[in-house]
Short mmCIF file of C-alpha atoms and ligand atoms in Angstrom, two decimals:
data_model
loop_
_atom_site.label_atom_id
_atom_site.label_comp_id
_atom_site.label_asym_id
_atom_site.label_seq_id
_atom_site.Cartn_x
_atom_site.Cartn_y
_atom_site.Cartn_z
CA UNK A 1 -112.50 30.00 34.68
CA UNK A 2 -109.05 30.93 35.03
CA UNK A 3 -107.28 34.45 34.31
CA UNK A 4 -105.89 33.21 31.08
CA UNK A 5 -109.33 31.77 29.80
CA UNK A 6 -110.74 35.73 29.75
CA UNK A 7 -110.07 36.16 26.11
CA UNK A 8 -111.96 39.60 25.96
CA UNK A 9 -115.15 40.02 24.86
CA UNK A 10 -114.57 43.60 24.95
CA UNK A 11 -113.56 46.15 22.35
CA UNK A 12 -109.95 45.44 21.18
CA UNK A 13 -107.59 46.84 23.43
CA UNK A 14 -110.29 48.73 25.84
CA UNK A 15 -109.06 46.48 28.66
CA UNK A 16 -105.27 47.51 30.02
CA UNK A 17 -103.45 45.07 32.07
CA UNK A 18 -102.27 45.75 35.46
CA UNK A 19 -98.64 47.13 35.33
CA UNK A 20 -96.96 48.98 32.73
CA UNK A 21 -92.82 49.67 32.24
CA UNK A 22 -91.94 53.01 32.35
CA UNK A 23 -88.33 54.59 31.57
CA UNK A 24 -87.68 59.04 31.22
CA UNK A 25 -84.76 60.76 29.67
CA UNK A 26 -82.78 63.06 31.93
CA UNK A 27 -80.28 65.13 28.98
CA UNK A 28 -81.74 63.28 26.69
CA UNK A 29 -80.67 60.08 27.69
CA UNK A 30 -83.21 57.11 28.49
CA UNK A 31 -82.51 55.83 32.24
CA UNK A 32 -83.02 52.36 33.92
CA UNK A 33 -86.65 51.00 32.79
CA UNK A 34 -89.02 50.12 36.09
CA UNK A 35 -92.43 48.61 36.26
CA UNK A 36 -94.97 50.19 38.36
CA UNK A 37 -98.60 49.53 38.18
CA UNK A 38 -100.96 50.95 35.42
CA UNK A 39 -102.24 54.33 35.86
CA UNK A 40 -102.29 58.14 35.18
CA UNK A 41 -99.06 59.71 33.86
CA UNK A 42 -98.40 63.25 35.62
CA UNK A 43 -98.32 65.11 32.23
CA UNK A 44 -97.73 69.02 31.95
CA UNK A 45 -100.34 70.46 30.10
CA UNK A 46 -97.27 72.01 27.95
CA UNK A 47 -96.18 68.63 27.16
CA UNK A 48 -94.75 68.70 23.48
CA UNK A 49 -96.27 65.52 22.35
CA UNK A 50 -99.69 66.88 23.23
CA UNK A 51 -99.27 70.42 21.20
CA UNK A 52 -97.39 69.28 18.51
CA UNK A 53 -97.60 65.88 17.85
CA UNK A 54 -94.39 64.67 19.00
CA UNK A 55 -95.41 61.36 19.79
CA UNK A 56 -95.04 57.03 18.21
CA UNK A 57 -96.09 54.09 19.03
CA UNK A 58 -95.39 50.21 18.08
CA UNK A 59 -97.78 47.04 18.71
CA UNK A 60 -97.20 43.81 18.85
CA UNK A 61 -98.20 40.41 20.64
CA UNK A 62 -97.54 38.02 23.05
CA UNK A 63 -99.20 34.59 22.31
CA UNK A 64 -99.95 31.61 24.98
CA UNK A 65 -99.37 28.20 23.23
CA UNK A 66 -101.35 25.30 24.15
CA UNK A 67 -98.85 24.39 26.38
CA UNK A 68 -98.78 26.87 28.62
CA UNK A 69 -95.81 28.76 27.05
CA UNK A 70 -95.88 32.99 26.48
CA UNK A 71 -94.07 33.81 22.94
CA UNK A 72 -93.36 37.13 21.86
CA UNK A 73 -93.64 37.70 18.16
CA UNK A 74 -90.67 39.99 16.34
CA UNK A 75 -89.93 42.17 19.29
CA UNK A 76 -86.25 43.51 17.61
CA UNK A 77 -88.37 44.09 14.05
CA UNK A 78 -91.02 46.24 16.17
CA UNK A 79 -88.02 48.07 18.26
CA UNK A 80 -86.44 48.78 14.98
CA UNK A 81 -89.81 50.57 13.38
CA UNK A 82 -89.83 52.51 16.14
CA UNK A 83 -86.39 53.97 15.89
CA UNK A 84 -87.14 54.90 12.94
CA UNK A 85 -90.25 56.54 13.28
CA UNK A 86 -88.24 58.48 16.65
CA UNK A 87 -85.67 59.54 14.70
CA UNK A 88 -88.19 60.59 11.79
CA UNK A 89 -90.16 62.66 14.45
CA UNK A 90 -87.22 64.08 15.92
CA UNK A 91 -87.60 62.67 19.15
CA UNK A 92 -84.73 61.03 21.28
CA UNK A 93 -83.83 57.40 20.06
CA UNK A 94 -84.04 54.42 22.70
CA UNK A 95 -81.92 52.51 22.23
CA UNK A 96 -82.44 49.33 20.33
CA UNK A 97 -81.61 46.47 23.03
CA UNK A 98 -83.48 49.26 25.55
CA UNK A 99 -86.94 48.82 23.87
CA UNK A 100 -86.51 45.06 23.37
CA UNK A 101 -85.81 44.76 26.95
CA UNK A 102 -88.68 47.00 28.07
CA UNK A 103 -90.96 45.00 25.40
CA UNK A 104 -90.30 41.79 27.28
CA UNK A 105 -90.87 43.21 30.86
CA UNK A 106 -94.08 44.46 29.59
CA UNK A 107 -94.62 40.23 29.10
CA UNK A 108 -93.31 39.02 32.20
CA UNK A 109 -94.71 41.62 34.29
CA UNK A 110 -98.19 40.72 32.94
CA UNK A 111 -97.45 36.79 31.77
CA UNK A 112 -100.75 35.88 34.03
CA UNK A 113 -102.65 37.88 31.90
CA UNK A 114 -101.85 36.70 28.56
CA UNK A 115 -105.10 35.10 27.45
CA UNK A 116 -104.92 31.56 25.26
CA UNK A 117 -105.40 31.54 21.61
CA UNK A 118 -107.29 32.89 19.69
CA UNK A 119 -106.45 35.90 22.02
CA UNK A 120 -103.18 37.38 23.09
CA UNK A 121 -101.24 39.91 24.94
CA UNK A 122 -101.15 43.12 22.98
CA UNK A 123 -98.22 45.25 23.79
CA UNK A 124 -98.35 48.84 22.95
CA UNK A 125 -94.52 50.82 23.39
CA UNK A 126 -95.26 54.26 23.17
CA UNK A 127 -92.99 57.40 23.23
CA UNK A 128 -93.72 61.14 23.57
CA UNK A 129 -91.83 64.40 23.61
CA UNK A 130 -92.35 65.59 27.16
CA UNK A 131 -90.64 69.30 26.83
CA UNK A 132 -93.42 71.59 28.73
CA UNK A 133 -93.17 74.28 25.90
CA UNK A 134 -95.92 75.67 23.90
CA UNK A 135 -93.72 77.47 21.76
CA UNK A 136 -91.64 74.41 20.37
CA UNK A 137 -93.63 74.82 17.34
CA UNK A 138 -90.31 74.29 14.96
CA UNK A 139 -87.98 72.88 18.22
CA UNK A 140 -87.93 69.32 18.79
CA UNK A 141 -88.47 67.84 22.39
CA UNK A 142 -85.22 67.29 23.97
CA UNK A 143 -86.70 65.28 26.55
CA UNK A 144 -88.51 62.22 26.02
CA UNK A 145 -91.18 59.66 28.09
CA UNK A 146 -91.07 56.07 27.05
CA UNK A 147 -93.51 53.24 28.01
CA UNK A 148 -94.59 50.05 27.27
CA UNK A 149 -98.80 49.21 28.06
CA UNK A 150 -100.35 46.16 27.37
CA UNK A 151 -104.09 44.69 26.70
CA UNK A 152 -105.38 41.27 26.73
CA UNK A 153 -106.99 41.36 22.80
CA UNK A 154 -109.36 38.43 21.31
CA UNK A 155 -109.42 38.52 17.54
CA UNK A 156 -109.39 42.34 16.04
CA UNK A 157 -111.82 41.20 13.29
CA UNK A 158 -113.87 38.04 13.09
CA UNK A 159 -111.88 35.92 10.87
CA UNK A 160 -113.95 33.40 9.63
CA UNK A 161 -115.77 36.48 8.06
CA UNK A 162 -114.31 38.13 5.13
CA UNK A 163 -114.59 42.26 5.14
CA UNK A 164 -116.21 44.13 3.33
CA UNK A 165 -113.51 47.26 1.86
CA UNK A 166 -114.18 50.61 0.77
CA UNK A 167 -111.14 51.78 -1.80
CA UNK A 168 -110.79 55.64 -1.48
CA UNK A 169 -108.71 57.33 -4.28
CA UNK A 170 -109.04 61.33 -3.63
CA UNK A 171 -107.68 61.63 0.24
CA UNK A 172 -103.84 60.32 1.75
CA UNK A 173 -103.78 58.27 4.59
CA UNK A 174 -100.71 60.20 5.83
CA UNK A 175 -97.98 61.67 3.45
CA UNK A 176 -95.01 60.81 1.84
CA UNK A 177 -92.44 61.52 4.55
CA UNK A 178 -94.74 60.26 7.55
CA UNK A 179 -96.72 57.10 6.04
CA UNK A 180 -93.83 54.75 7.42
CA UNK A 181 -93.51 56.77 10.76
CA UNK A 182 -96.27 55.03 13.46
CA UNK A 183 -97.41 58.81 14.86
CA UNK A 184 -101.00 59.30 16.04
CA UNK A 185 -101.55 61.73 13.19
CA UNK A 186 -101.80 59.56 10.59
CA UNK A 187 -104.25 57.46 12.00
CA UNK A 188 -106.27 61.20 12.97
CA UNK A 189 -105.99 61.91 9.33
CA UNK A 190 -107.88 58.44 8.30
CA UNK A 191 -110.13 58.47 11.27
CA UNK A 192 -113.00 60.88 9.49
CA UNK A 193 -112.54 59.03 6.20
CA UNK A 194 -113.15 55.84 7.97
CA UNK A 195 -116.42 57.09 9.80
CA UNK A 196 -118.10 58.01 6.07
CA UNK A 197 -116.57 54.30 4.68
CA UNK A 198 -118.09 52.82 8.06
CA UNK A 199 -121.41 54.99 7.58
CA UNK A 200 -121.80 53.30 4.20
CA UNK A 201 -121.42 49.56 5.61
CA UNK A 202 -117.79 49.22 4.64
CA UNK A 203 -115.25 47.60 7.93
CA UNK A 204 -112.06 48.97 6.41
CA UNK A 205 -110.67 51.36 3.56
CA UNK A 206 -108.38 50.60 1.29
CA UNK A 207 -106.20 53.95 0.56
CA UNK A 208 -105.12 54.28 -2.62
CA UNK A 209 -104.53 57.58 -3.37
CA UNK A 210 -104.59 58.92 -7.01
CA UNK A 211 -105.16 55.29 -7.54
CA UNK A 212 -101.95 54.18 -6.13
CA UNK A 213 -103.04 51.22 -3.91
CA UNK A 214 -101.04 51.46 -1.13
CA UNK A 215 -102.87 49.90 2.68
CA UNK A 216 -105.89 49.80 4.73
CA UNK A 217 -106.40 52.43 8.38
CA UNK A 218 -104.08 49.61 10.67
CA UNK A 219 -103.11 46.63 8.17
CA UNK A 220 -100.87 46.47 4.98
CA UNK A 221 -102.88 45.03 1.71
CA UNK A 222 -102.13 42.29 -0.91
CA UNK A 223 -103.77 40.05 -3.96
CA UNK A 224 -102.91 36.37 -3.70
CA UNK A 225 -104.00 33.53 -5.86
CA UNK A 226 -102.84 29.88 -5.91
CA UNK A 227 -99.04 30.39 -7.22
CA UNK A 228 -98.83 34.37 -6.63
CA UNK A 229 -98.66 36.78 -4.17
CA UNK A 230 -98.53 41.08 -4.99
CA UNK A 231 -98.45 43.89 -2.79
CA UNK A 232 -96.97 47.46 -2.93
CA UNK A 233 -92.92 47.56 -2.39
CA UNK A 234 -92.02 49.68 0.72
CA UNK A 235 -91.43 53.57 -0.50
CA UNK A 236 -91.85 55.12 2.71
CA UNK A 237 -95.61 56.21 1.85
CA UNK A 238 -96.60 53.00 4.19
CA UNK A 239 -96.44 51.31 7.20
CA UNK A 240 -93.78 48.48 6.59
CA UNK A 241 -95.84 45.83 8.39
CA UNK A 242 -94.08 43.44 10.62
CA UNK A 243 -96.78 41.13 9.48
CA UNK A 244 -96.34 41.62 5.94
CA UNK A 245 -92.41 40.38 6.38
CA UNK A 246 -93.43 37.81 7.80
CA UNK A 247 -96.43 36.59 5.27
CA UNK A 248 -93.82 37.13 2.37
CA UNK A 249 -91.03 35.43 3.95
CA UNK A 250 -94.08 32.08 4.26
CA UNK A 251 -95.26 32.26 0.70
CA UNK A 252 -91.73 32.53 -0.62
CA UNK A 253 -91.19 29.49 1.44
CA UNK A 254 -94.56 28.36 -0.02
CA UNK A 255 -93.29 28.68 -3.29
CA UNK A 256 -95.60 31.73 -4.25
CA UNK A 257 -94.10 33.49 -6.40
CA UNK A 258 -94.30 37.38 -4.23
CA UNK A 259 -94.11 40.46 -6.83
CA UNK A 260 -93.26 43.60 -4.71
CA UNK A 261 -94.68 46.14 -7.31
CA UNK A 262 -97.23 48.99 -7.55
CA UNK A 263 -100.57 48.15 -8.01
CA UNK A 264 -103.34 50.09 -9.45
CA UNK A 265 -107.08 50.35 -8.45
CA UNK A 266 -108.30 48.40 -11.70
CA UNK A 267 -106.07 45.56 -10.90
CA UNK A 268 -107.61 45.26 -7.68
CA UNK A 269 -110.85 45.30 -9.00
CA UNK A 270 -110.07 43.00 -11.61
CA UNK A 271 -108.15 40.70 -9.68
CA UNK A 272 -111.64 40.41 -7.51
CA UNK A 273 -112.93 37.86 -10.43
CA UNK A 274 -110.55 35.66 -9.92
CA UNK A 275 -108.22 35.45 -7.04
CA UNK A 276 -108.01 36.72 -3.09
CA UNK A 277 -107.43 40.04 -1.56
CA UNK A 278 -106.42 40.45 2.65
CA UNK A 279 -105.53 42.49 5.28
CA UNK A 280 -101.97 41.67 7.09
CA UNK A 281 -100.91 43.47 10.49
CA UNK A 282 -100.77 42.80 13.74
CA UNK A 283 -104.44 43.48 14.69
CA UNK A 284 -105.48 42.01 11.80
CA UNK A 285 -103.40 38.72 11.32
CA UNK A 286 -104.46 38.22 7.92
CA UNK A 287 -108.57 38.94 6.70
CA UNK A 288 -109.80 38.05 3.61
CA UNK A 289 -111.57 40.92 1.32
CA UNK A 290 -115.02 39.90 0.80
CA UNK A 291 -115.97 43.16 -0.91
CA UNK A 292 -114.71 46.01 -2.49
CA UNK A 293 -116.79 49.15 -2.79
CA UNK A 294 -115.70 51.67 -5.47
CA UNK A 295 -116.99 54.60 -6.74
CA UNK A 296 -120.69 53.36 -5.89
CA UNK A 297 -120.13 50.13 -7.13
CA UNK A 298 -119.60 46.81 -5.24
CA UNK A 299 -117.37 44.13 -6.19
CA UNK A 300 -117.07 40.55 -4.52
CA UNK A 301 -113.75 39.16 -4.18
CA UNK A 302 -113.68 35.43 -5.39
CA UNK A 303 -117.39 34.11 -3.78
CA UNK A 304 -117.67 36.57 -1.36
CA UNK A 305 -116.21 34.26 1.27
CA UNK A 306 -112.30 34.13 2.72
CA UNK A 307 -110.18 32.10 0.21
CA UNK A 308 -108.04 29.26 1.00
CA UNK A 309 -104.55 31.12 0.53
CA UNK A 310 -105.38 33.41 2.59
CA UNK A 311 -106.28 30.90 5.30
CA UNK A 312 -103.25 28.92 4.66
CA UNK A 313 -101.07 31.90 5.31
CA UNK A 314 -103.10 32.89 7.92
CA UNK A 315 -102.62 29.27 9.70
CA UNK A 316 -99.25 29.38 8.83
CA UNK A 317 -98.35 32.29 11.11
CA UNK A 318 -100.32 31.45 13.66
CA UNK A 319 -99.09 28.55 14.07
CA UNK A 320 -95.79 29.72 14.66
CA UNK A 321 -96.93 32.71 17.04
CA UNK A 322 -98.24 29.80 19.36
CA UNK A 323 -95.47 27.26 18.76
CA UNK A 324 -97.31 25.00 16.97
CA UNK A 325 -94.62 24.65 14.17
CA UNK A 326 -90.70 25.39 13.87
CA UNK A 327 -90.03 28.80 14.07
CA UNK A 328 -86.96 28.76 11.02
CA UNK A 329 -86.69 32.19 11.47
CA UNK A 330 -86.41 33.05 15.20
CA UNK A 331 -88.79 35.31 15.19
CA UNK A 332 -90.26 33.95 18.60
CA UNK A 333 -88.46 34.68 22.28
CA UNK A 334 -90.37 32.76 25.43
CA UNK A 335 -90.82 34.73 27.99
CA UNK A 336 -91.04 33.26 31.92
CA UNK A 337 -91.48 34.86 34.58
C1 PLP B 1 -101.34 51.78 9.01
C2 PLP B 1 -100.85 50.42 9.28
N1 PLP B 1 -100.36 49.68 8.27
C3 PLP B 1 -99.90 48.44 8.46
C4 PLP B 1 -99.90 47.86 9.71
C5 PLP B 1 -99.37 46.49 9.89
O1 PLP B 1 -98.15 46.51 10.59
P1 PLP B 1 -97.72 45.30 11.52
O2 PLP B 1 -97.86 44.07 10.70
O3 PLP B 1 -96.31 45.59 11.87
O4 PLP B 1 -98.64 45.29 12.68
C6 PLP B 1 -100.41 48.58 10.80
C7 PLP B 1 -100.44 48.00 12.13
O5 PLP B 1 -99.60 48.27 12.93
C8 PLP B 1 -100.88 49.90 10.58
O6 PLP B 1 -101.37 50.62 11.59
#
C-alpha cells in the first residue's frame, strides 16, 4: 500500500498531515508565509482569539485524479469567504492573492499525502487574533496569526446512505450578522442542539428558525426534483457555501430550473412526498435526505433512499474535482510539487 492509498478510516479530519504554512502580522501587516512542520503553536494564554472569540476558518479540498494529478477546488472563492468573515470579525485582512498562495503551499507541501478518490486533502486556513489582552473585551486584535493545516479526509458521510434530518424551528444556528461569518461560535452554538438531534437518531439538523429554513450544522440545504432546484437566497443569516455555487451553476447548466427563494418548514415536509432533499458543502459533497424528523413526527423523503438528482449532481461535481470532465468554469488549479 502506498501513502496515497490511506484514505482514512479515521474520524474526518482527526488525522493532520505533516507540515503546515504559517504567516504573523507585525503592525498589522501579514509577512512572508513559511512552511514548517505540524505542531504546537506557542500561544499566550491572553491570546484574543481564545477570550473573545476572535477567530475564522475556511475548508476546502484537494482531490487526486486517477491519473495521478492533485486539483484544488475554488481556492480564490474560499480566500474570498474568508475576507469577509475577517473583516466581519474585525480581525486584520490577508490579503486575497496571500491566502490563495498559502492555500496552495498547504498542497504542495503535503501533495504525497493527498489520498485518491473517494478521499482527499482537506485544507483548513485558519486565522486568530493573537493580541495577549484580557481586557480587549470591545478592542479588536491588532495583531493577527494566520495558518493553513491540512487532513487526509475519506467521505464525511457515507454517501450511498441517505441521512436521516432533524428540522429544529425554536433555536438559531448563529445570528443574523454572524451566520455568513465561518467563526467557531456558531458552530459552539449548534453543537448542544446537535447532541439532543443525535441522541434521538437524527445525523444532521436542519435549522430553520421560526420556520425559516435556512441550512444544516456544516452544509447548505436544498429540494430538487427532475426539472427544479430551490434553496434559500443568501441574506447573510447563512453560510454561502462554495458548494452550493457550484451545484447551482451545474443544474442551471442542467437545465433545472434553480429558484433562490425562502422556503418554509411545510414545504419541506411536503416536498418529502414527492421530490429530493440534500446536503451541499464541502464535507458533505452533496447527501440525500432520507428522513425528516419534525415535531415528533417522521417523514421519508421520496422512498427513503438517495434520489437520482441528487446523485447526478453529486457525480457531476465530482467529476470535475478529480478531472474527470471539463472544468468550464476554472474552478480547478493543479498543483505539483
Ligand atoms: C454552516 C455551514 N454551512 C454551509 C457549508 C457549506 O459551505 P462550503 O460548500 O463552502 O463548504 C458549511 C461548510 O463549510 C458550513 O459549515
Amino acid at each position: 500500500m502506498t501513502d496515497k492509498d490511506v484514505t482514512p478510516k479515521v474520524p474526518f479530519g482527526s488525522v493532520l498531515a505533516d507540515q503546515m504554512v504559517i504567516s504573523s502580522t507585525v503592525g498589522g501587516v501579514f509577512g512572508a508565509p513559511h512552511v514548517e512542520p505540524m505542531g504546537p503553536l506557542p500561544l499566550h494564554p491572553g491570546t484574543h482569539a481564545l477570550h473573545y472569540g476572535s477567530s475564522c476558518f475556511e475548508g476546502l479540498k484537494a482531490h487526486r485524479a486517477s491519473d495521478g494529478h492533485v486539483r484544488l477546488f475554488r481556492a480564490p472563492a474560499h480566500a474570498a469567504r474568508m475576507r469577509v468573515s475577517a473583516e466581519t470579525l474585525c480581525l486584520p485582512v490577508p490579503e486575497y492573492e496571500l491566502l490563495v498562495e498559502m492555500m496552495r503551499t498547504s498542497v504542495r507541501a503535503n501533495l504525497e499525502q493527498v489520498p485518491e478518490s473517494p478521499g482527499a486533502l482537506y485544507v483548513r486556513p485558519t486565522l486568530l487574533g493573537v493580541d495577549p489582552n484580557i481586557g480587549a473585551a470591545a478592542t479588536p486584535s491588532s495583531e493577527a496569526l494566520l495558518y493553513v493545516i491540512a487532513s487526509p479526509v475519506g467521505d464525511y458521510f457515507d454517501s450511498s446512505r441517505a441521512l436521516s434530518v432533524a428540522i429544529e424551528t425554536q433555536l438559531p444556528r448563529s445570528t443574523p450578522q454572524f451566520g455568513r461569518v465561518k467563526t467557531g461560535a456558531n458552530y459552539a452554538m449548534a453543537l448542544g442542539i446537535t447532541m439532543r438531534a443525535r441522541a434521538a437518531g437524527a445525523d444532521q439538523v436542519l435549522f430553520a428558525p421560526g420556520g425559516d429554513v435556512q441550512e444544516t450544522g456544516a452544509s447548505n440545504f436544498m429540494l430538487l426534483d427532475d426539472s427544479r432546484l430551490v434553496t434559500k437566497p443568501l441574506d447573510g443569516s447563512f453560510l454561502a457555501g462554495v458548494t452550493r455555487d457550484s451545484i447551482l451553476t451545474l443544474a442551471r447548466d442542467f437545465g433545472y430550473q434553480v429558484e433562490e427563494r425562502e422556503i418554509a418548514v411545510d414545504e419541506v415536509l411536503a416536498w418529502a412526498a414527492h421530490g429530493e432533499a440534500a446536503l451541499m458543502g464541502t464535507a458533505a459533497v452533496v447527501a440525500g435526505v432520507g428522513t425528516f424528523t419534525h415535531d415528533g413526527t417522521t417523514i421519508t423523503v421520496g422512498n427513503g433512499g438517495v434520489g437520482p438528482n441528487t446523485q447526478r449532481l453529486r457525480q457531476a461535481l465530482i467529476e470535475i474535482q478529480r478531472g474527470e470532465s471539463p472544468d468550464r468554469w476554472g474552478w480547478t488549479e493543479l498543483i505539483e510539487a
